[in-house]
XYZ file of C-alpha atoms in Angstrom:
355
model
C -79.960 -19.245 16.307
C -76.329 -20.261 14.692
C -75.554 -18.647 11.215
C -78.290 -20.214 8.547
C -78.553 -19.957 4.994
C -82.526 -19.422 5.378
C -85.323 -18.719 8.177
C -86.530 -21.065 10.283
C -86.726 -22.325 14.085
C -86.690 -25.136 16.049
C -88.746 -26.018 19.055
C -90.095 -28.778 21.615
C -93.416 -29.340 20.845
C -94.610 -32.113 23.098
C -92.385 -33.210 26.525
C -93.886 -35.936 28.912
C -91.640 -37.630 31.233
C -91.772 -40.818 33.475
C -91.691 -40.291 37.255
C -91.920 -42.012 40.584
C -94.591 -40.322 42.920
C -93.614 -39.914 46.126
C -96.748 -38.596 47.171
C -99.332 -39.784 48.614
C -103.131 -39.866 48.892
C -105.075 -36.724 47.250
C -102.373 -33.920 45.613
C -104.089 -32.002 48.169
C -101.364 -29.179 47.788
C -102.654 -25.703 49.402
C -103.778 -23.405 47.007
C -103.086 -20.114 48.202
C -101.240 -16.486 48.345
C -97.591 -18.733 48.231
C -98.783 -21.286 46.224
C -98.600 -20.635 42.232
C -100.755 -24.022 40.771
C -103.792 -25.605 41.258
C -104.232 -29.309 41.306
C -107.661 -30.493 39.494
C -108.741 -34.117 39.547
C -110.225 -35.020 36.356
C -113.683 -37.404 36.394
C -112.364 -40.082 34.091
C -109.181 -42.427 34.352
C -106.514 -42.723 31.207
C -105.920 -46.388 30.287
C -102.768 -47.753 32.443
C -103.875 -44.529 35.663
C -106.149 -44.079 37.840
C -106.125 -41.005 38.267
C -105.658 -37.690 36.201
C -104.449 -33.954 37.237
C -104.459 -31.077 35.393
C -102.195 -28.362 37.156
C -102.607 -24.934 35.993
C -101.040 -21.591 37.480
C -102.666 -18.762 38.999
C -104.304 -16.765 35.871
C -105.898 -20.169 35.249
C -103.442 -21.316 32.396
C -102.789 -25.316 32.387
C -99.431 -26.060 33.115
C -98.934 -29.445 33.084
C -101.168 -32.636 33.157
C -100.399 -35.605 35.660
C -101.227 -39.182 35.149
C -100.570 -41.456 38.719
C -101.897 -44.388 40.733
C -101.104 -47.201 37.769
C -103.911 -49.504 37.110
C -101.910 -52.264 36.062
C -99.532 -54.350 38.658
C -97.079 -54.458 35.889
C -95.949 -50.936 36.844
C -94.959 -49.789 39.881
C -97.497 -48.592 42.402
C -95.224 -44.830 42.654
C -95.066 -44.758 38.508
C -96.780 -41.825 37.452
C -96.104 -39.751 33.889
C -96.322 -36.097 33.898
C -96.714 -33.486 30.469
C -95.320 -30.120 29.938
C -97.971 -28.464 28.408
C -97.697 -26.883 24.893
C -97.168 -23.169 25.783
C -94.652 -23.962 28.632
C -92.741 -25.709 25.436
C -92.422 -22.418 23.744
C -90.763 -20.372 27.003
C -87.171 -19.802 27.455
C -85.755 -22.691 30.117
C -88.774 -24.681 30.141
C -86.226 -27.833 30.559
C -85.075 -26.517 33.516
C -87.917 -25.204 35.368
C -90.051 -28.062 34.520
C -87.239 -30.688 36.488
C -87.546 -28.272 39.610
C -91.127 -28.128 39.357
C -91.440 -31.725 39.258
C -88.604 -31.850 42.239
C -91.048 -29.342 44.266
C -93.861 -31.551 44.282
C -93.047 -34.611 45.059
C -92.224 -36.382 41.108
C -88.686 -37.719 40.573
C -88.016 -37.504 37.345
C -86.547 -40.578 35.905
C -86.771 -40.782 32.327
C -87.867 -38.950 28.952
C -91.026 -41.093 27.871
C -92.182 -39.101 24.801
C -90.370 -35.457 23.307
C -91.318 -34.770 19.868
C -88.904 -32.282 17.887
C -90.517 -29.516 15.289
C -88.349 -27.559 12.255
C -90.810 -24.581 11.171
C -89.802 -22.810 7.767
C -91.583 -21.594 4.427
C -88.518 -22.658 2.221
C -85.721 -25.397 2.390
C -82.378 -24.646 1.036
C -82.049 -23.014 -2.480
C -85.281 -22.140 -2.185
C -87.176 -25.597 -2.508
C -90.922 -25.177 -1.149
C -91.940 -27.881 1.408
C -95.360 -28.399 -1.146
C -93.012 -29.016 -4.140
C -91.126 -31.379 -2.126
C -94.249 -33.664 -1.685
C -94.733 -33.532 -5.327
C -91.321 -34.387 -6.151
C -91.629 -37.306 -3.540
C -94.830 -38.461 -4.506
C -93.614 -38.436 -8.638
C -90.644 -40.338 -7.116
C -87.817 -37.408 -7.859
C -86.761 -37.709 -4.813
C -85.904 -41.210 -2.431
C -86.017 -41.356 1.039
C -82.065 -42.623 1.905
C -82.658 -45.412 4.367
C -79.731 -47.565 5.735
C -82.274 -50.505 6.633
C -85.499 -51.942 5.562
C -88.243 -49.411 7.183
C -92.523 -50.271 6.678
C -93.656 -46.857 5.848
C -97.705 -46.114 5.900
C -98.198 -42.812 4.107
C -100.991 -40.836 5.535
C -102.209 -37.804 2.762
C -105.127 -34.848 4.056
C -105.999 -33.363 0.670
C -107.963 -30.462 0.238
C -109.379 -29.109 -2.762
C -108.883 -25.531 -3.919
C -108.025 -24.589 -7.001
C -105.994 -27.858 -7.677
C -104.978 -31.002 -5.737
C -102.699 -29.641 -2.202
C -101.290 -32.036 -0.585
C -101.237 -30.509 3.202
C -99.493 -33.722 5.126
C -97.887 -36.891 5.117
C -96.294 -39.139 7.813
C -94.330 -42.252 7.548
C -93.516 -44.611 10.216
C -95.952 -46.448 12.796
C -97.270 -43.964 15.325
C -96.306 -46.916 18.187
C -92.326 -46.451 16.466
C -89.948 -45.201 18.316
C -89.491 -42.744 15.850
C -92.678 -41.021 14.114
C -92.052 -38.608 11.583
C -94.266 -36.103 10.058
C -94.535 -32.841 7.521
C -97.525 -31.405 7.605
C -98.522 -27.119 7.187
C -98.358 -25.842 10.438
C -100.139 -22.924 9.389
C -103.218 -24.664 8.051
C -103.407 -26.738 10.980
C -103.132 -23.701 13.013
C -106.403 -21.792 11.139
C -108.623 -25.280 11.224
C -107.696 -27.004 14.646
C -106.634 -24.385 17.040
C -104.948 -21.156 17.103
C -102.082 -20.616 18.990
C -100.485 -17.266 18.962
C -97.232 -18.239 21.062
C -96.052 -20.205 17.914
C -96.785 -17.337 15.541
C -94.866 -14.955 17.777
C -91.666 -17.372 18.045
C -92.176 -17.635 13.915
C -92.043 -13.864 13.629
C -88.902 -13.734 16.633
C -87.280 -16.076 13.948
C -88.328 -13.772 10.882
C -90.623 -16.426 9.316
C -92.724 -15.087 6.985
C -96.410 -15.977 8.150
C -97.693 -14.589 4.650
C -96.370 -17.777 3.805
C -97.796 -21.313 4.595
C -95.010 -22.561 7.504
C -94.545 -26.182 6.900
C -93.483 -28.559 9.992
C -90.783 -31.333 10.260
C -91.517 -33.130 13.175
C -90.031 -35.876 15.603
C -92.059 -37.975 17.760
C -89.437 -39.315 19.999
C -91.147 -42.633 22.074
C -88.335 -43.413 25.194
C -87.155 -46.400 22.662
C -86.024 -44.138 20.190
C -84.314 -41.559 22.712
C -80.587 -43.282 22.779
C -78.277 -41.423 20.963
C -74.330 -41.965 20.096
C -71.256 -39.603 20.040
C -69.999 -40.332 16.918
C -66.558 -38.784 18.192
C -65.717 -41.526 21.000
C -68.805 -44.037 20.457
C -69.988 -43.516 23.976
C -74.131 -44.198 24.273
C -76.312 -42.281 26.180
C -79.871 -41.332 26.910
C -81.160 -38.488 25.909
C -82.150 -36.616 29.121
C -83.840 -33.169 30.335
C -80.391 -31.720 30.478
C -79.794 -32.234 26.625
C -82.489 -30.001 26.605
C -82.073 -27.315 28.293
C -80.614 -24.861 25.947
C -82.034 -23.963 22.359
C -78.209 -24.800 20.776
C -79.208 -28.734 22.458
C -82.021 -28.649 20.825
C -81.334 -27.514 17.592
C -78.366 -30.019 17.788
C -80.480 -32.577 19.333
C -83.134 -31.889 15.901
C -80.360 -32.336 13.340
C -78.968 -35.561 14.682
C -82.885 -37.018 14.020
C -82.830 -35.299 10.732
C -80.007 -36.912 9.410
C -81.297 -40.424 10.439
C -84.711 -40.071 9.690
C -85.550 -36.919 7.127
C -82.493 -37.885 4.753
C -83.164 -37.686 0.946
C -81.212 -38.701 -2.693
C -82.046 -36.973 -5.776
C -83.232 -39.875 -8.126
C -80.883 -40.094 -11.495
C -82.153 -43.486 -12.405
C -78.919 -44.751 -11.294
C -79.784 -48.482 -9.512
C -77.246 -48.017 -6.579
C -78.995 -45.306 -4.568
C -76.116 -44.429 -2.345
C -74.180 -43.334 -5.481
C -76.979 -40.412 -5.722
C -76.587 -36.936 -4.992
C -78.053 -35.648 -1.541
C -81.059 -33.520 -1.561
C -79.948 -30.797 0.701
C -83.095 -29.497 3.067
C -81.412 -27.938 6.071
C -78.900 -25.212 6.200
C -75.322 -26.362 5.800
C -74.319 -23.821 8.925
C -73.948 -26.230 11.575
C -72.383 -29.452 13.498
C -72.901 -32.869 13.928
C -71.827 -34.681 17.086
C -74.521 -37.403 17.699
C -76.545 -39.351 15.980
C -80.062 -41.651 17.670
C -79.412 -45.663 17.382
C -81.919 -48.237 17.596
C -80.930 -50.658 20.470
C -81.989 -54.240 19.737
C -84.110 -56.331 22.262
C -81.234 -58.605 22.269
C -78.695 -56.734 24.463
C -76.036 -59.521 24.441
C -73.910 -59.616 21.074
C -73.693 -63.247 19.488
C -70.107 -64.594 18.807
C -70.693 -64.737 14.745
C -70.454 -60.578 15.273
C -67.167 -60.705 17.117
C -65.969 -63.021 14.273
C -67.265 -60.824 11.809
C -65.543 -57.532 12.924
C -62.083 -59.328 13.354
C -62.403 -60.496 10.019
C -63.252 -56.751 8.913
C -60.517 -55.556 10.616
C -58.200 -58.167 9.670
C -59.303 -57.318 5.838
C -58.552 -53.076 6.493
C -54.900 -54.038 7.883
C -53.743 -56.398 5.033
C -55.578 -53.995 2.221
C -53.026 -51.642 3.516
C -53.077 -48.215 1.304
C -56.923 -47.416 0.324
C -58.260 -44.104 -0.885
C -60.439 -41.984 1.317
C -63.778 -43.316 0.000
C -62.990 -47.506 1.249
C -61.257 -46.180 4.215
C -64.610 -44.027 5.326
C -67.033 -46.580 4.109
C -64.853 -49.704 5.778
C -65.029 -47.920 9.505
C -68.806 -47.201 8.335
C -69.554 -50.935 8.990
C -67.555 -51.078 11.723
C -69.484 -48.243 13.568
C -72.915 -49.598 12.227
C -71.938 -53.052 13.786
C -70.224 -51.951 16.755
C -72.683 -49.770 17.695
C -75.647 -51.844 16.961
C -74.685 -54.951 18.611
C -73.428 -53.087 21.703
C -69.334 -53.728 20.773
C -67.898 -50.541 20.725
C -65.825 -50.903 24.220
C -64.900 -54.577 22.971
C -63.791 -53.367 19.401
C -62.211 -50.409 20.844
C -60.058 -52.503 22.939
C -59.623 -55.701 21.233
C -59.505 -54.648 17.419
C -58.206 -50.808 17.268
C -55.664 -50.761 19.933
C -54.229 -53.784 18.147
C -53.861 -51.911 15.122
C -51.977 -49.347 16.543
C-alpha cells in the first residue's frame, strides 16, 4: 500500500463476469496429469441457466463456478456468466490469471457483470471507531452528502451483549447498481464462516484482529461500472484490466467512496454543502476517476444544449470570480455534461469558443 495515515486494506471480494461460450456440449475437459481443474455439473439449474459448473483445482479447492446454456431466448444461446471464487480474490494477479483462464477454456470474456469492492480497518481517520460512526449516524451527527435524491432502506442486525451493538447497516436497493454496506467483518467471520485467507491479508496489512475489523463494501452491478476521468472527461468501462494491480484497485475503491460513502458533520446549518467533511479515509492518496450513472435515455434533449450555452454564456460575461464560483460554475457543467452524454459537444462547441 501507498503512504496512509492508519491501517487498513483493500480487496476484491466478489468478481463474476459475462462471457460468450464457445463451447459446446458437456465441459467434458480431460481431467488428468496436464490438466489442473475439474469440471462438476451441479443437479439443479440457476434461474436464467441451464446448467451449473463448479471448477475446482487439483487439491479439490473450488475455483470458479460457471453458469451456461441460458434458459431464456432473450439472451444469447453462447451467454454464459462465470465467478472467481472468494479465495482466488485474495491472491496476487487474480485479474490476470482469471482472463487467461477463461481464454483457455473456451469463455470470452466480455464484460464485468458484478465486482464488489471491500475497505477493512479497526479505526477511520483521527481515530473515529466504525461502531461510533453508526451511533453518530443513527443520532443524526453525521449526514450522508448526496448530490441527488437517493431511496435508502436501512437494514440493522443487533445483538445484545452488554448494551445495544449495532453490527451492520446497508443503504441502497440490493438490485442498484450500486449497493453499499458496513457491516463487522470480524463478527461475520466467527458466526457465518471462517476464512483464514482474509485474516492473513489483515495481519500482511498490520490490522489489529484483537480488534473488531469493520467492512466498507461496494457491490458494483455492470450498470454502475462506468466511470469518468475527471482530467479529460473521457468515459469508460470499468474492465478486468483496471483490476489487475492492487494500486487499480485501491484507486478504483476511492473513486466509489467519494460518490457513495461521503459524509458532512451536522452543525445545524440548513445548507448542507456549507458543512464540514467528515474525513474517513486517509488523506495519502489521488483521485483520477469518479463512477457516473448513465441514464436510459442515451440521446441528450435540446433544452440541455440550451442550458449549458446559457451557463457558459453567464461564466464569460461574469468575467473575474473568486475561486469558489469559478469551481462550483464548471461543477454544473461537468455534472451536466457528463450526465447527459455532452462532454465531446461542450468540449468543442462551448470551451474552445472561450478560448
Amino acid at each position: 500500500n501507498a503512504m496512509k495515515s492508519y491501517p487498513y486494506c483493500i480487496n476484491v471480494d466478489w468478481l463474476q463476469v459475462y462471457c460468450s461460450d464457445k463451447n459446446t456440449g458437456r465441459l467434458d475437459w480431460d481431467y488428468n496429469v496436464l490438466q489442473s481443474y475439474e469440471f462438476v455439473l451441479r443437479p439443479h439449474t440457476s434461474r436464467h441457466f441451464a446448467e451449473i459448473w463448479e471448477v475446482r483445482t487439483v487439491d479439490g479447492d473450488e475455483f470458479a463456478v460457471i453458469q451456461r446454456r441460458p434458459l431464456s431466448s432473450i439472451l444469447p444461446p453462447d451467454a454464459a456468466i462465470v465467478q472467481l471464487c472468494n479465495r482466488e480474490l485474495y491472491r496476487a494477479g487474480f485479474a490476470y490469471k482469471f482472463y487467461l483462464w477463461l481464454k483457455t477454456y473456451g469463455f470470452r470474456y466480455k464484460s464485468i457483470s458484478r465486482i464488489d469492492l471491500c475497505f477493512d480497518s479497526t479505526r477511520w481517520a483521527h481515530g473515529l471507531k466504525p461502531s461510533n460512526f453508526v451511533a453518530r449516524f443513527l443520532a443524526k451527527e453525521y449526514l450522508m452528502n448526496s448530490k441527488t435524491r437517493l431511496s435508502m432502506n436501512f437494514t440493522i442486525n443487533a445483538k445484545m451483549k452488554s448494551g445495544f451493538d449495532m453490527n451492520s447497516f446497508s443503504f441502497g436497493s440490493k438490485s442498484s447498481p450500486v449497493f453499499t454496506r458496513l457491516y463487522n467483518k470480524s463478527l461475520e467471520l466467527k458466526e457465518v464462516k471462517m476464512k483464514p485467507y482474509i485474516m492473513e491479508i489483515w495481519g500482511f496489512n498490520d490490522l489489529d484482529v484483537s480488534e473488531d475489523v469493520w467492512r466498507i463494501e461496494f457491490a458494483v452491478k455492470s450498470e454502475g461500472a462506468k466511470l469518468v476521468h475527471t482530467e479529460t472527461g473521457e468515459l469508460f468501462r470499468l474492465n478486468l484490466s483496471d483490476i489487475e494491480f492492487q494500486d487499480q484497485v485501491e484507486r478504483l475503491f476511492f473513486a466509489y467512496a467519494d460518490k457513495y460513502f461521503c459524509w458532512k458533520i451536522n452543525d445545524g446549518q440548513k445548507n448542507k454543502s456549507r458543512m464540514k467533511d467528515l474525513q474517513i479515509f486517509p488523506k495519502e492518496r489521488g483521485r483520477t476517476i469518479r463512477p457516473v450513472r448513465m441514464t436510459s435515455k442515451t440521446d441528450s434533449s435540446r433544452s440541455d444544449r440550451i442550458f449549458l450555452k446559457k451557463l457558459h454564456t453567464y461564466m464569460r460575461e461574469l468575467g473575474n470570480r473568486d475561486d469558489e464560483t469559478e469551481s462550483a460554475l464548471w461543477r454544473v457543467s461537468d455534472i451536466v455534461a457528463f450526465d447527459k452524454s455532452l462532454v465531446k459537444w461542450r468540449n468543442n462547441k462551448l470551451i474552445k469558443k472561450e478560448k
